[in-house]
Short mmCIF file of C-alpha atoms in Angstrom, two decimals:
data_model
loop_
_atom_site.label_atom_id
_atom_site.label_comp_id
_atom_site.label_asym_id
_atom_site.label_seq_id
_atom_site.Cartn_x
_atom_site.Cartn_y
_atom_site.Cartn_z
CA MET A 1 16.05 85.66 -74.12
CA ARG A 2 19.11 83.57 -72.76
CA VAL A 3 18.67 80.42 -70.73
CA LEU A 4 21.11 78.14 -68.90
CA LEU A 5 19.72 74.71 -68.45
CA VAL A 6 21.18 72.52 -65.64
CA GLU A 7 19.91 69.08 -66.26
CA ASP A 8 21.58 65.50 -66.20
CA ASP A 9 19.12 63.56 -67.97
CA SER A 10 20.09 63.96 -71.51
CA ALA A 11 16.61 63.11 -72.98
CA MET A 12 14.91 65.62 -70.70
CA ALA A 13 17.49 68.13 -71.45
CA GLN A 14 17.19 68.04 -75.03
CA SER A 15 13.26 67.96 -74.93
CA ILE A 16 13.62 71.09 -72.72
CA GLU A 17 16.07 72.80 -74.95
CA THR A 18 14.01 71.92 -78.14
CA MET A 19 10.92 73.53 -76.24
CA LEU A 20 12.89 76.83 -75.43
CA ARG A 21 14.42 76.93 -78.92
CA SER A 22 10.89 76.82 -80.28
CA GLU A 23 10.39 80.00 -78.59
CA ASN A 24 13.22 81.56 -79.98
CA TYR A 25 15.38 81.44 -76.54
CA ILE A 26 19.05 81.07 -76.65
CA CYS A 27 19.69 77.83 -74.48
CA ASP A 28 22.96 76.62 -73.04
CA THR A 29 22.88 73.31 -71.28
CA THR A 30 25.19 71.30 -68.65
CA ASP A 31 24.62 68.24 -66.77
CA MET A 32 26.83 69.07 -64.16
CA GLY A 33 26.20 71.21 -61.17
CA GLU A 34 29.73 72.50 -60.74
CA ASP A 35 29.77 73.34 -64.31
CA GLY A 36 26.37 75.06 -63.98
CA LEU A 37 27.74 76.94 -61.08
CA GLU A 38 30.71 78.40 -62.92
CA ILE A 39 28.72 79.14 -66.16
CA GLY A 40 26.26 80.99 -64.27
CA LYS A 41 28.81 83.04 -62.75
CA LEU A 42 30.75 83.79 -65.92
CA TYR A 43 27.84 84.44 -68.13
CA ASP A 44 24.75 86.86 -67.97
CA TYR A 45 21.62 84.91 -68.15
CA ASP A 46 18.13 86.04 -68.06
CA ILE A 47 17.02 82.98 -66.08
CA ILE A 48 18.67 79.47 -64.83
CA VAL A 49 16.64 76.30 -65.17
CA LEU A 50 18.04 73.94 -62.40
CA ASP A 51 17.48 70.31 -61.86
CA LEU A 52 17.98 69.27 -58.24
CA MET A 53 19.35 65.61 -58.76
CA LEU A 54 22.59 66.19 -60.32
CA PRO A 55 25.50 63.78 -60.31
CA ASP A 56 28.23 65.85 -58.61
CA ILE A 57 26.50 68.40 -56.38
CA ASP A 58 22.88 68.69 -55.75
CA GLY A 59 20.87 71.54 -57.11
CA TYR A 60 20.45 72.87 -53.67
CA GLU A 61 24.02 73.35 -53.22
CA VAL A 62 24.32 75.12 -56.65
CA LEU A 63 21.47 77.44 -55.63
CA ARG A 64 23.17 78.18 -52.29
CA ARG A 65 26.60 78.92 -53.55
CA MET A 66 25.16 81.02 -56.30
CA ARG A 67 23.11 83.22 -54.11
CA ALA A 68 26.30 83.32 -51.48
CA SER A 69 28.35 84.52 -54.58
CA ARG A 70 25.55 87.30 -55.07
CA ILE A 71 24.61 85.95 -58.23
CA GLN A 72 21.09 87.47 -58.79
CA THR A 73 20.05 85.80 -62.05
CA PRO A 74 16.39 84.07 -61.43
CA ILE A 75 16.47 80.76 -60.90
CA LEU A 76 13.53 78.35 -61.64
CA ILE A 77 13.84 74.69 -60.01
CA LEU A 78 12.69 72.11 -62.33
CA SER A 79 12.56 68.76 -60.40
CA GLY A 80 10.71 65.35 -60.20
CA LEU A 81 11.02 65.88 -56.31
CA SER A 82 7.22 67.09 -55.58
CA GLY A 83 7.24 67.01 -51.61
CA MET A 84 6.43 70.09 -49.97
CA ASP A 85 9.62 69.83 -47.86
CA GLU A 86 11.57 69.96 -51.17
CA LYS A 87 9.84 72.98 -52.60
CA ILE A 88 10.03 74.99 -49.26
CA LYS A 89 13.67 74.17 -48.95
CA GLY A 90 14.31 75.30 -52.61
CA LEU A 91 12.61 78.53 -52.25
CA GLY A 92 14.25 79.28 -48.95
CA PHE A 93 17.66 78.76 -50.63
CA GLY A 94 16.76 81.59 -53.16
CA ALA A 95 14.77 80.05 -56.11
CA ASP A 96 12.25 82.26 -57.73
CA ASP A 97 10.07 79.42 -58.58
CA TYR A 98 9.59 75.73 -58.24
CA LEU A 99 7.99 73.33 -60.84
CA THR A 100 7.70 69.57 -60.87
CA LYS A 101 8.15 67.25 -63.62
CA PRO A 102 6.26 66.23 -65.65
CA PHE A 103 5.09 69.45 -66.92
CA ASP A 104 3.24 71.33 -69.68
CA LYS A 105 5.54 73.26 -72.24
CA ARG A 106 3.29 76.14 -71.94
CA GLU A 107 3.43 76.26 -68.21
CA LEU A 108 7.27 76.25 -68.32
CA VAL A 109 7.11 79.13 -70.88
CA ALA A 110 4.69 81.04 -68.85
CA ARG A 111 6.60 80.70 -65.74
CA ILE A 112 9.94 81.74 -67.27
CA GLN A 113 8.34 84.90 -68.95
CA ALA A 114 6.78 85.79 -65.74
CA ILE A 115 9.82 85.35 -63.56
CA VAL A 116 11.89 87.48 -66.21
CA ARG A 117 9.41 90.09 -66.11
CA ARG A 118 9.25 90.43 -62.40
CA SER A 119 12.98 90.49 -62.26
CA ARG A 120 13.05 93.36 -64.30
CA GLY A 121 10.46 95.18 -62.44
CA HIS A 122 7.48 94.58 -64.69
CA SER A 123 4.53 92.76 -63.37
CA ASP A 124 2.46 93.38 -66.49
CA SER A 125 3.24 91.44 -69.84
CA VAL A 126 2.75 95.00 -71.75
CA ILE A 127 5.36 97.84 -71.37
CA GLN A 128 4.25 101.08 -72.73
CA THR A 129 6.46 104.04 -73.40
CA GLY A 130 4.51 107.09 -74.95
CA LYS A 131 2.61 105.57 -77.84
CA LEU A 132 4.57 102.49 -77.87
CA LYS A 133 3.24 99.23 -76.42
CA VAL A 134 5.59 96.11 -76.32
CA ASN A 135 3.80 92.83 -75.36
CA LEU A 136 6.49 90.70 -73.83
CA ASP A 137 4.54 87.39 -74.04
CA ALA A 138 3.11 87.87 -77.57
CA ARG A 139 6.29 89.62 -78.92
CA THR A 140 4.20 92.05 -80.66
CA VAL A 141 4.41 95.93 -80.94
CA GLU A 142 1.94 98.39 -81.38
CA VAL A 143 1.84 102.00 -81.95
CA ASP A 144 -1.42 103.92 -81.15
CA GLY A 145 -3.15 100.62 -81.32
CA GLN A 146 -1.84 99.54 -84.61
CA PRO A 147 0.66 96.66 -85.14
CA LEU A 148 4.04 97.78 -86.04
CA HIS A 149 6.14 95.19 -88.15
CA LEU A 150 9.77 94.50 -86.89
CA THR A 151 12.16 92.02 -87.89
CA GLY A 152 13.42 89.45 -85.33
CA LYS A 153 16.41 91.41 -84.49
CA GLU A 154 14.67 94.77 -84.18
CA TYR A 155 12.33 93.42 -82.04
CA GLY A 156 14.93 91.75 -79.74
CA ILE A 157 16.43 95.24 -79.44
CA LEU A 158 13.32 97.01 -78.60
CA GLU A 159 12.29 94.51 -75.98
CA LEU A 160 15.76 94.78 -74.24
CA LEU A 161 15.42 98.52 -74.31
CA SER A 162 11.72 98.23 -72.80
CA LEU A 163 12.81 95.96 -70.10
CA ARG A 164 15.52 98.47 -68.97
CA LYS A 165 13.65 101.51 -70.03
CA GLY A 166 15.65 104.59 -68.78
CA THR A 167 18.70 102.72 -68.49
CA THR A 168 21.74 102.93 -70.73
CA LEU A 169 22.43 99.52 -72.58
CA THR A 170 25.73 98.95 -74.20
CA LYS A 171 26.27 97.30 -77.55
CA GLU A 172 27.73 94.31 -75.89
CA MET A 173 24.79 93.78 -73.93
CA PHE A 174 22.70 93.83 -77.24
CA LEU A 175 24.75 91.33 -78.80
CA ASN A 176 24.72 88.84 -75.96
CA HIS A 177 20.71 89.19 -75.98
CA LEU A 178 20.48 88.64 -79.74
CA TYR A 179 23.34 85.98 -80.35
CA GLY A 180 24.16 84.51 -77.00
CA GLY A 181 27.93 84.46 -77.65
CA MET A 182 27.53 82.30 -80.87
CA ASP A 183 28.72 83.63 -84.01
CA GLU A 184 28.45 87.20 -82.97
CA PRO A 185 29.11 89.63 -85.49
CA GLU A 186 30.86 92.93 -85.08
CA LEU A 187 29.46 95.75 -82.73
CA LYS A 188 28.63 97.95 -85.48
CA ILE A 189 25.89 95.74 -86.51
CA ILE A 190 24.06 97.11 -83.51
CA ASP A 191 24.06 100.72 -84.88
CA VAL A 192 22.61 99.26 -88.21
CA PHE A 193 19.58 97.49 -86.31
CA VAL A 194 18.94 100.70 -84.19
CA CYS A 195 18.98 102.87 -87.28
CA LYS A 196 16.45 101.05 -88.87
CA LEU A 197 14.37 100.50 -85.67
CA ARG A 198 14.50 104.33 -85.14
CA LYS A 199 13.15 104.91 -88.67
CA LYS A 200 10.06 102.47 -88.30
CA LEU A 201 9.35 104.12 -85.01
CA ALA A 202 9.44 107.59 -86.20
CA ASN A 203 7.36 106.60 -89.27
CA ALA A 204 4.68 105.05 -87.15
CA THR A 205 4.81 107.94 -84.35
CA GLY A 206 4.77 110.96 -86.56
CA GLY A 207 8.48 111.52 -86.15
CA GLU A 208 8.89 110.90 -82.44
CA ASN A 209 12.31 109.79 -81.02
CA TYR A 210 12.31 106.91 -78.56
CA ILE A 211 15.81 105.65 -78.69
CA GLU A 212 18.41 107.87 -77.50
CA THR A 213 22.10 107.67 -78.16
CA VAL A 214 24.20 108.05 -74.96
CA TRP A 215 27.70 108.81 -76.59
CA GLY A 216 30.33 106.42 -76.02
CA ARG A 217 27.97 104.27 -74.06
CA GLY A 218 25.15 102.73 -75.92
CA TYR A 219 21.35 103.44 -76.27
CA MET A 220 18.40 104.27 -73.95
CA LEU A 221 14.70 104.08 -74.39
CA ARG A 222 12.77 106.99 -73.10
CA ASP A 223 9.40 108.64 -73.64
CA PRO A 224 9.88 111.42 -76.22
CA GLU A 225 8.75 113.95 -73.92
CA GLU A 226 11.24 112.86 -71.08
CA ALA A 227 14.14 112.70 -73.63
CA GLU A 228 13.63 116.39 -74.55
CA ALA A 229 13.46 117.64 -71.14
CA GLY A 230 16.65 115.58 -70.06
CA SER A 231 18.78 115.26 -73.22
CA ASP A 232 22.10 115.58 -71.25
CA VAL A 233 22.78 112.03 -70.24
CA THR A 234 25.64 111.31 -67.49
CA GLU A 235 27.66 108.29 -66.66
CA GLU A 236 25.55 107.73 -63.71
CA ASP A 237 22.60 106.65 -66.07
CA ALA A 238 24.62 103.93 -67.48
CA ALA A 239 23.90 100.24 -66.54
CA PRO A 240 26.70 97.77 -65.60
CA ALA A 241 28.04 96.02 -68.65
CA ASP A 242 27.05 92.50 -67.02
CA GLN A 243 23.45 93.14 -67.50
CA ALA A 244 21.35 91.43 -69.97
CA PRO A 245 18.01 91.06 -71.26
CA ALA A 246 15.15 89.16 -72.88
CA ARG A 247 13.97 87.53 -75.72
CA VAL A 248 14.43 87.37 -79.34
CA SER A 249 11.38 87.63 -81.77
CA PRO A 250 10.93 84.41 -83.83
CA GLU A 251 11.03 86.40 -87.06
CA ALA A 252 14.50 86.54 -88.76
CA VAL A 253 16.25 89.54 -89.79
#
């Protein structure tokens, strides 16, 4: 998962960044509202964590201008302002949630996970596709109730596919999700990860194919029965290249 943190208190920002990185999130930070606004428009984040008391423009203005620019990225306000009026104002301007400081790390992570799930159309933390179950909170995968061992990158790809099930995802979207723009390898590495993931899924499911190749576009997760019934995929199935997805498993490749 890729998070943008807009927080001017350097100690607080470092603490939050450490929390998020311990959950294997990619976290970009800025201490200025104007910078947060521009970065949020430029890059595709799963969620933006926004402080209200910023040195240049306040978080309300950042939020208002983002929504006015049709930036639909989920936004969690994280602020020391605990009054009801502040909360109502933030939610009214388009925030998805409001958490006051001080806060518990577990609550922050749980709220982020819930907001991202809801933004992708999933109220439950478990996404099932055929025999396959992906637990977004626990970052685990099961096939017919049996755990399936995946590397960190394999899990990241499968989770993103699950969140966007039935939608074509480009290789650029996978790179953004897995690496967050830092030290990104060549696009062909995604083909390697998908190939290994397919083999593991096929071995665990008796040869079923869950990941469909959309030639010249990318990959799509579909129930094997649906994939057989609709093997011809058109361009209308493809997702916009600026969409991105969710989080990376803690296990290294």
